[in-house]
Amino acid sequence: MTETTETAVQFLTAEGEFAPSAGAEEYGSYLDRLSEADLQQFYRHMVVVRRFDLEGTNLQRQGQMALWVPSHGQEGAQVGSAFAARAQDHIFPSYREHAVGMVRGIDMLAIVELLRGNTHGGWDPTDPTNGNFHGYCLVIGSHSLHATGYAMGLQRDGLVGTGDDESDAAVLCYFGDGATSQGDVSEAFVFSASSQTPNVFFLQNNQWAISVPVRVQSRTPLYLRSRGFGIPSVQVDGNDALASFAVTAKHLDDARRGGGPQFIEALTYRMGAHTSSDDPTKYRLSSEDEYWIARDPIVRFEKYLRSLGQSDAFFAEVKAEAEDFAADIRHRTLALTPPPASTIFDHVYSEPHP
Ligand SMILES: Cc1ncc(C[n+]2csc(CCOP(=O)(O)OP(=O)(O)O)c2C)c(N)n1
Ligand SMILES: [Mg+2]
């Protein structure tokens, strides 16, 4: 039905118990970087982004958006990995990395504006408020090339492998299981391996590429893919935010230090529809959903925090915060006005022409 997690690095079981898996030893020390406040932030981000995501779906159903692309179910993979990145690292998302954007501190209304058709593109990753978070990319896998090219640029600017934690940078690129079937991703692997670029390729294997299951796309587990290109790889339980954090932190460190590209396959599940234009009940069984609902990244993290003594008041506070966040997004969405048509050219030509 779905890939197992037998080889995957895991710290938290589906029941929220701290029980490191066999392959977890080399990653354990990375968890020392997390304070109690960080753990609370992990939870807060996951809960708030899930509520944000639901509001996006609601707004689409009410005719306020052309399309919505849900992140529901993938919050553990996204929040853990995004937390592992440093301020100077660059992030190349595909199109459902809402939680990554939130961790990087972008104004989440920007995602609504994009999917409402309310911008003419022109996302500026160099704007200091955008956290080195690059634009969403709907052309599957294409941004793996942008990420590789960007990393080659960092090398040429001398921003890799100097041993300086403050300035050495890496590039974290997110894509899906379906994207691994694209030529662009293979080409990115070739160039990245040849130039030993500071890339971490973070695959969220959410088990589906719209209606095509991952087993149809690959005869081997996907984490083995990159090894033929000379890129080391690891499989992680993506619904375990701690494992996602620790594994990404290690491989980003390796990449920043000049260790070349790294590949992470995070096993997760797209709990809802591919987009608001999709009906997953047409192609998958509810038993599969149930299997993954029992592995929900947020439920597991809540159980873990409760086992550490986190109070009911904290969980109630986060829930209220998520409601406020969604209400604010709704309010600001309804207040949006279309940009002047002429601004479409602002992001196309570097200079005016006749
Ligand atoms: C080059 C290209 N081909 C096809 C599509 C249509 N398409 C949109 S999403 C998608 C599936 C992508 O699956 P995956 O990479 O697993 O990412 P997920 O949506 O599951 O996060 C396809 C084929 C596209 N957007 N771009
Ligand atoms: Mg997928």
Short mmCIF file of C-alpha atoms and ligand atoms in Angstrom, two decimals:
data_model
loop_
_atom_site.label_atom_id
_atom_site.label_comp_id
_atom_site.label_asym_id
_atom_site.label_seq_id
_atom_site.Cartn_x
_atom_site.Cartn_y
_atom_site.Cartn_z
CA MET A 1 0.00 0.00 0.00
CA THR A 2 2.72 2.44 1.01
CA GLU A 3 6.39 2.38 1.74
CA THR A 4 7.33 1.19 5.19
CA THR A 5 9.53 3.15 7.54
CA GLU A 6 11.84 0.25 8.40
CA THR A 7 14.98 2.03 7.21
CA ALA A 8 13.92 5.50 8.22
CA VAL A 9 15.56 7.53 10.96
CA GLN A 10 13.02 8.09 13.73
CA PHE A 11 13.08 9.55 17.24
CA LEU A 12 9.38 9.75 18.01
CA THR A 13 7.16 6.76 17.50
CA ALA A 14 3.63 7.22 16.19
CA GLU A 15 2.55 7.18 19.86
CA GLY A 16 4.84 10.09 20.66
CA GLU A 17 7.34 8.04 22.63
CA PHE A 18 11.00 9.03 22.41
CA ALA A 19 12.56 5.81 21.06
CA PRO A 20 15.42 6.40 18.60
CA SER A 21 15.52 3.93 15.70
CA ALA A 22 18.59 1.90 14.77
CA GLY A 23 19.91 4.51 12.34
CA ALA A 24 19.31 7.47 14.66
CA GLU A 25 22.56 7.42 16.72
CA GLU A 26 24.58 9.68 14.45
CA TYR A 27 21.80 12.27 14.55
CA GLY A 28 21.02 12.27 18.27
CA SER A 29 23.45 15.04 19.21
CA TYR A 30 21.67 17.47 16.87
CA LEU A 31 18.65 17.38 19.16
CA ASP A 32 20.81 19.03 21.83
CA ARG A 33 20.43 22.22 19.80
CA LEU A 34 16.74 22.40 20.69
CA SER A 35 15.52 24.21 23.79
CA GLU A 36 12.13 23.71 25.40
CA ALA A 37 11.01 26.93 23.72
CA ASP A 38 12.07 25.49 20.34
CA LEU A 39 9.97 22.39 20.91
CA GLN A 40 7.01 24.63 21.68
CA GLN A 41 7.70 26.51 18.46
CA PHE A 42 7.72 23.28 16.46
CA TYR A 43 4.27 22.50 17.77
CA ARG A 44 2.97 26.04 17.38
CA HIS A 45 4.08 26.25 13.74
CA MET A 46 2.58 22.87 12.88
CA VAL A 47 -0.78 23.72 14.42
CA VAL A 48 -0.99 27.25 13.07
CA VAL A 49 -0.03 26.21 9.55
CA ARG A 50 -2.58 23.41 9.56
CA ARG A 51 -5.27 25.92 10.46
CA PHE A 52 -3.94 28.35 7.83
CA ASP A 53 -4.10 25.54 5.28
CA LEU A 54 -7.70 24.75 6.18
CA GLU A 55 -8.58 28.42 5.79
CA GLY A 56 -6.97 28.36 2.34
CA THR A 57 -9.21 25.47 1.32
CA ASN A 58 -12.27 27.24 2.74
CA LEU A 59 -11.45 30.45 0.90
CA GLN A 60 -11.03 28.54 -2.35
CA ARG A 61 -14.39 26.84 -1.89
CA GLN A 62 -15.96 30.23 -1.32
CA GLY A 63 -14.61 31.52 -4.63
CA GLN A 64 -11.87 33.65 -3.13
CA MET A 65 -9.05 31.74 -4.78
CA ALA A 66 -8.44 30.05 -8.09
CA LEU A 67 -6.65 27.14 -6.48
CA TRP A 68 -5.44 25.88 -3.14
CA VAL A 69 -2.55 23.48 -2.61
CA PRO A 70 -2.84 21.81 0.80
CA SER A 71 0.08 21.06 3.09
CA HIS A 72 -2.12 18.97 5.44
CA GLY A 73 -0.15 16.00 6.82
CA GLN A 74 3.32 17.22 5.83
CA GLU A 75 3.83 19.67 8.69
CA GLY A 76 6.33 17.48 10.56
CA ALA A 77 8.64 17.09 7.59
CA GLN A 78 8.43 20.78 6.79
CA VAL A 79 8.73 22.35 10.23
CA GLY A 80 11.55 20.05 11.36
CA SER A 81 13.65 20.57 8.23
CA ALA A 82 13.00 24.30 8.02
CA PHE A 83 14.05 24.77 11.64
CA ALA A 84 17.36 23.15 10.79
CA ALA A 85 18.21 25.85 8.27
CA ARG A 86 20.18 28.92 9.31
CA ALA A 87 19.32 32.49 8.40
CA GLN A 88 21.97 32.58 5.65
CA ASP A 89 20.73 29.40 3.95
CA HIS A 90 18.52 29.63 0.87
CA ILE A 91 15.27 27.74 0.50
CA PHE A 92 13.80 26.63 -2.82
CA PRO A 93 10.27 25.30 -2.23
CA SER A 94 7.92 23.67 -4.70
CA TYR A 95 4.32 24.70 -3.99
CA ARG A 96 2.99 23.16 -0.77
CA GLU A 97 5.75 24.24 1.62
CA HIS A 98 3.53 26.59 3.60
CA ALA A 99 5.05 25.50 6.91
CA VAL A 100 8.55 26.14 5.59
CA GLY A 101 7.53 29.64 4.57
CA MET A 102 6.07 30.24 8.00
CA VAL A 103 9.25 29.12 9.76
CA ARG A 104 11.24 31.45 7.49
CA GLY A 105 8.99 34.29 8.61
CA ILE A 106 7.32 35.27 5.33
CA ASP A 107 3.96 37.03 5.42
CA MET A 108 1.67 34.07 4.75
CA LEU A 109 -0.76 36.30 2.88
CA ALA A 110 1.77 36.16 0.03
CA ILE A 111 0.81 32.51 -0.54
CA VAL A 112 -2.85 33.47 -0.68
CA GLU A 113 -2.08 36.27 -3.13
CA LEU A 114 -0.19 33.89 -5.38
CA LEU A 115 -2.95 31.27 -5.46
CA ARG A 116 -5.62 33.93 -5.84
CA GLY A 117 -3.89 35.18 -8.96
CA ASN A 118 -3.40 38.46 -7.21
CA THR A 119 0.25 38.94 -8.09
CA HIS A 120 2.05 39.10 -11.38
CA GLY A 121 4.91 37.05 -10.00
CA GLY A 122 8.03 38.90 -9.10
CA TRP A 123 8.62 37.36 -5.69
CA ASP A 124 11.82 38.85 -4.32
CA PRO A 125 13.83 36.38 -2.22
CA THR A 126 16.39 39.09 -1.46
CA ASP A 127 13.80 41.19 0.36
CA PRO A 128 15.00 40.86 3.97
CA THR A 129 11.45 40.07 5.15
CA ASN A 130 11.32 37.00 2.89
CA GLY A 131 13.89 34.94 4.80
CA ASN A 132 15.85 33.75 1.71
CA PHE A 133 12.69 31.85 0.79
CA HIS A 134 12.49 31.69 -2.99
CA GLY A 135 9.26 31.74 -5.00
CA TYR A 136 6.84 28.83 -5.28
CA CYS A 137 7.45 26.87 -8.45
CA LEU A 138 4.61 24.93 -10.06
CA VAL A 139 6.66 23.44 -12.88
CA ILE A 140 7.54 20.12 -11.28
CA GLY A 141 11.22 19.71 -10.45
CA SER A 142 12.37 22.78 -12.37
CA HIS A 143 13.48 24.62 -9.25
CA SER A 144 15.96 21.84 -8.44
CA LEU A 145 18.01 23.38 -11.25
CA HIS A 146 17.55 26.87 -9.85
CA ALA A 147 18.67 25.60 -6.45
CA THR A 148 21.74 23.94 -7.95
CA GLY A 149 22.65 27.03 -9.94
CA TYR A 150 22.22 29.17 -6.85
CA ALA A 151 24.50 26.87 -4.88
CA MET A 152 27.12 27.06 -7.64
CA GLY A 153 26.93 30.82 -7.24
CA LEU A 154 27.48 30.58 -3.48
CA GLN A 155 30.61 28.52 -4.18
CA ARG A 156 31.90 31.13 -6.58
CA ASP A 157 31.22 33.85 -4.03
CA GLY A 158 33.34 31.92 -1.53
CA LEU A 159 30.41 31.36 0.84
CA VAL A 160 30.90 27.62 1.32
CA GLY A 161 33.33 25.55 3.33
CA THR A 162 35.29 28.36 4.98
CA GLY A 163 34.51 26.85 8.37
CA ASP A 164 32.67 29.98 9.44
CA ASP A 165 29.25 29.06 10.82
CA GLU A 166 28.03 32.61 10.50
CA SER A 167 28.62 33.03 6.78
CA ASP A 168 28.86 29.57 5.21
CA ALA A 169 25.58 28.89 3.45
CA ALA A 170 23.72 25.93 2.02
CA VAL A 171 20.72 25.61 -0.26
CA LEU A 172 17.74 23.54 0.84
CA CYS A 173 15.53 22.41 -2.03
CA TYR A 174 12.12 20.76 -1.53
CA PHE A 175 10.40 18.56 -4.07
CA GLY A 176 8.03 15.62 -4.25
CA ASP A 177 8.21 11.94 -5.11
CA GLY A 178 6.74 12.63 -8.54
CA ALA A 179 9.43 15.23 -9.21
CA THR A 180 12.12 12.56 -8.94
CA SER A 181 10.81 11.21 -12.26
CA GLN A 182 11.54 14.52 -13.96
CA GLY A 183 14.67 14.97 -16.05
CA ASP A 184 15.33 18.28 -14.31
CA VAL A 185 15.94 16.57 -10.97
CA SER A 186 18.39 14.11 -12.53
CA GLU A 187 20.18 16.98 -14.24
CA ALA A 188 20.33 18.89 -10.96
CA PHE A 189 21.92 15.83 -9.33
CA VAL A 190 24.54 15.62 -12.10
CA PHE A 191 25.55 19.26 -11.85
CA SER A 192 25.39 19.31 -8.09
CA ALA A 193 27.55 16.19 -7.75
CA SER A 194 30.05 17.41 -10.37
CA SER A 195 30.51 20.78 -8.69
CA GLN A 196 30.08 19.41 -5.16
CA THR A 197 27.60 22.19 -4.46
CA PRO A 198 26.22 22.90 -0.97
CA ASN A 199 22.77 21.52 -1.81
CA VAL A 200 20.48 19.56 0.45
CA PHE A 201 17.71 18.02 -1.64
CA PHE A 202 14.75 17.36 0.62
CA LEU A 203 12.25 14.99 -0.92
CA GLN A 204 8.85 14.84 0.71
CA ASN A 205 7.63 11.44 -0.35
CA ASN A 206 3.94 11.98 0.33
CA GLN A 207 3.20 8.69 -1.47
CA TRP A 208 1.34 10.27 -4.39
CA ALA A 209 1.96 12.38 -7.48
CA ILE A 210 -1.65 13.45 -7.98
CA SER A 211 -3.24 10.04 -8.73
CA VAL A 212 -0.01 8.13 -9.41
CA PRO A 213 1.28 6.17 -6.40
CA VAL A 214 4.98 6.19 -5.67
CA ARG A 215 5.32 2.44 -6.30
CA VAL A 216 4.50 3.03 -9.97
CA GLN A 217 7.18 5.69 -10.28
CA SER A 218 10.11 3.85 -8.75
CA ARG A 219 11.23 0.23 -8.37
CA THR A 220 13.59 1.21 -5.55
CA PRO A 221 13.04 3.29 -2.42
CA LEU A 222 13.58 6.87 -3.55
CA TYR A 223 16.39 7.62 -1.12
CA LEU A 224 18.56 5.21 -3.11
CA ARG A 225 18.09 7.28 -6.27
CA SER A 226 20.77 9.86 -5.63
CA ARG A 227 23.49 7.35 -4.78
CA GLY A 228 23.98 6.49 -8.44
CA PHE A 229 24.89 10.14 -8.90
CA GLY A 230 27.38 10.02 -6.05
CA ILE A 231 25.15 11.90 -3.62
CA PRO A 232 24.87 10.39 -0.13
CA SER A 233 21.35 9.87 1.11
CA VAL A 234 19.22 9.00 4.09
CA GLN A 235 15.58 8.12 4.68
CA VAL A 236 13.75 9.75 7.57
CA ASP A 237 10.32 9.46 9.12
CA GLY A 238 8.96 12.77 7.88
CA ASN A 239 6.03 12.70 10.28
CA ASP A 240 8.51 12.89 13.14
CA ALA A 241 9.47 16.56 13.35
CA LEU A 242 12.45 15.79 15.61
CA ALA A 243 13.92 13.31 13.13
CA SER A 244 13.29 15.68 10.26
CA PHE A 245 15.11 18.41 12.18
CA ALA A 246 18.12 16.34 13.25
CA VAL A 247 18.72 14.74 9.87
CA THR A 248 18.40 18.03 8.00
CA ALA A 249 20.63 19.84 10.51
CA LYS A 250 23.42 17.30 10.02
CA HIS A 251 23.25 17.32 6.24
CA LEU A 252 23.02 21.10 6.02
CA ASP A 253 26.13 21.28 8.21
CA ASP A 254 27.89 18.81 5.90
CA ALA A 255 26.90 20.81 2.84
CA ARG A 256 27.97 24.16 4.36
CA ARG A 257 31.34 22.73 5.31
CA GLY A 258 32.04 21.82 1.68
CA GLY A 259 30.90 18.20 1.90
CA GLY A 260 28.93 18.44 -1.33
CA PRO A 261 25.28 17.66 -2.02
CA GLN A 262 23.08 15.57 0.25
CA PHE A 263 19.76 13.87 -0.33
CA ILE A 264 17.03 13.27 2.26
CA GLU A 265 13.88 11.28 1.63
CA ALA A 266 11.21 12.13 4.21
CA LEU A 267 8.37 9.64 4.36
CA THR A 268 5.11 11.46 4.86
CA TYR A 269 1.59 11.56 3.50
CA ARG A 270 -0.56 14.04 1.68
CA MET A 271 -3.59 13.68 3.93
CA GLY A 272 -5.95 15.65 1.75
CA ALA A 273 -6.44 16.34 -1.93
CA HIS A 274 -3.56 17.11 -4.28
CA THR A 275 -5.14 20.52 -4.84
CA SER A 276 -8.62 21.97 -4.53
CA SER A 277 -9.20 20.64 -8.08
CA ASP A 278 -8.64 17.03 -7.05
CA ASP A 279 -10.80 14.32 -5.46
CA PRO A 280 -8.55 11.64 -3.95
CA THR A 281 -11.48 9.32 -3.18
CA LYS A 282 -11.44 8.47 -6.90
CA TYR A 283 -8.06 6.78 -6.70
CA ARG A 284 -7.18 5.76 -3.15
CA LEU A 285 -8.73 3.79 -0.33
CA SER A 286 -9.85 5.19 3.01
CA SER A 287 -7.83 2.39 4.68
CA GLU A 288 -4.67 4.10 3.46
CA ASP A 289 -5.80 7.40 4.93
CA GLU A 290 -6.46 5.64 8.23
CA TYR A 291 -2.96 4.16 8.27
CA TRP A 292 -1.49 7.64 8.01
CA ILE A 293 -3.98 9.37 10.31
CA ALA A 294 -2.57 7.07 13.00
CA ARG A 295 0.85 8.58 12.19
CA ASP A 296 -0.21 12.22 12.21
CA PRO A 297 2.81 14.46 12.88
CA ILE A 298 0.91 16.88 15.12
CA VAL A 299 -0.86 14.30 17.28
CA ARG A 300 2.44 12.52 17.87
CA PHE A 301 4.23 15.73 18.81
CA GLU A 302 1.47 16.75 21.18
CA LYS A 303 1.73 13.39 22.95
CA TYR A 304 5.48 13.87 23.22
CA LEU A 305 5.14 17.37 24.69
CA ARG A 306 2.53 16.15 27.15
CA SER A 307 4.93 13.40 28.24
CA LEU A 308 7.46 16.18 28.97
CA GLY A 309 4.88 17.87 31.18
CA GLN A 310 3.48 20.53 28.85
CA SER A 311 0.27 21.94 30.29
CA ASP A 312 -3.26 21.99 28.89
CA ALA A 313 -3.04 25.79 28.97
CA PHE A 314 -0.25 25.74 26.39
CA PHE A 315 -2.24 23.62 23.94
CA ALA A 316 -5.33 25.79 24.40
CA GLU A 317 -3.25 28.90 23.79
CA VAL A 318 -1.82 27.51 20.55
CA LYS A 319 -5.28 26.53 19.36
CA ALA A 320 -6.56 30.05 20.00
CA GLU A 321 -3.54 31.50 18.23
CA ALA A 322 -4.25 29.32 15.17
CA GLU A 323 -7.87 30.56 15.08
CA ASP A 324 -6.69 34.17 15.28
CA PHE A 325 -4.17 33.57 12.54
CA ALA A 326 -6.81 32.12 10.21
CA ALA A 327 -9.23 34.95 10.96
CA ASP A 328 -6.55 37.50 10.16
CA ILE A 329 -5.72 35.77 6.86
CA ARG A 330 -9.42 35.71 5.93
CA HIS A 331 -9.85 39.35 6.81
CA ARG A 332 -6.83 40.42 4.78
CA THR A 333 -7.77 38.19 1.85
CA LEU A 334 -11.20 39.78 1.55
CA ALA A 335 -9.55 43.21 1.58
CA LEU A 336 -7.21 42.42 -1.33
CA THR A 337 -7.56 44.44 -4.51
CA PRO A 338 -6.08 43.47 -7.89
CA PRO A 339 -2.75 45.09 -8.75
CA PRO A 340 -2.71 47.48 -11.74
CA ALA A 341 -2.41 45.47 -14.97
CA SER A 342 0.62 47.47 -16.08
CA THR A 343 2.72 46.10 -13.21
CA ILE A 344 2.84 42.77 -15.05
CA PHE A 345 5.85 44.16 -16.93
CA ASP A 346 7.71 45.13 -13.76
CA HIS A 347 9.08 41.64 -13.37
CA VAL A 348 9.69 40.74 -17.02
CA TYR A 349 12.20 43.22 -18.43
CA SER A 350 15.16 44.72 -16.63
CA GLU A 351 14.78 47.96 -18.65
CA PRO A 352 11.83 49.58 -20.39
CA HIS A 353 11.65 49.04 -24.16
CA PRO A 354 9.42 50.41 -26.94
C1 LIG B 1 6.67 19.76 -15.62
C2 LIG B 1 5.30 19.47 -15.07
N1 LIG B 1 4.65 18.36 -15.46
C3 LIG B 1 3.44 18.08 -14.96
C4 LIG B 1 2.82 18.94 -14.08
C5 LIG B 1 1.45 18.63 -13.51
N2 LIG B 1 1.59 18.24 -12.11
C6 LIG B 1 1.32 19.12 -11.12
S1 LIG B 1 1.61 18.46 -9.62
C7 LIG B 1 2.07 16.97 -10.26
C8 LIG B 1 2.47 15.83 -9.36
C9 LIG B 1 3.67 16.14 -8.54
O1 LIG B 1 3.85 15.14 -7.57
P1 LIG B 1 5.00 15.22 -6.50
O2 LIG B 1 6.27 15.63 -7.13
O3 LIG B 1 4.98 13.95 -5.78
O4 LIG B 1 4.58 16.43 -5.55
P2 LIG B 1 3.29 16.56 -4.60
O5 LIG B 1 2.26 17.29 -5.39
O6 LIG B 1 2.86 15.19 -4.23
O7 LIG B 1 3.75 17.36 -3.45
C10 LIG B 1 1.99 17.01 -11.65
C11 LIG B 1 2.32 15.88 -12.52
C12 LIG B 1 3.52 20.12 -13.72
N3 LIG B 1 3.01 21.01 -12.85
N4 LIG B 1 4.78 20.35 -14.21
MG MG B 2 4.01 13.46 -4.02
#
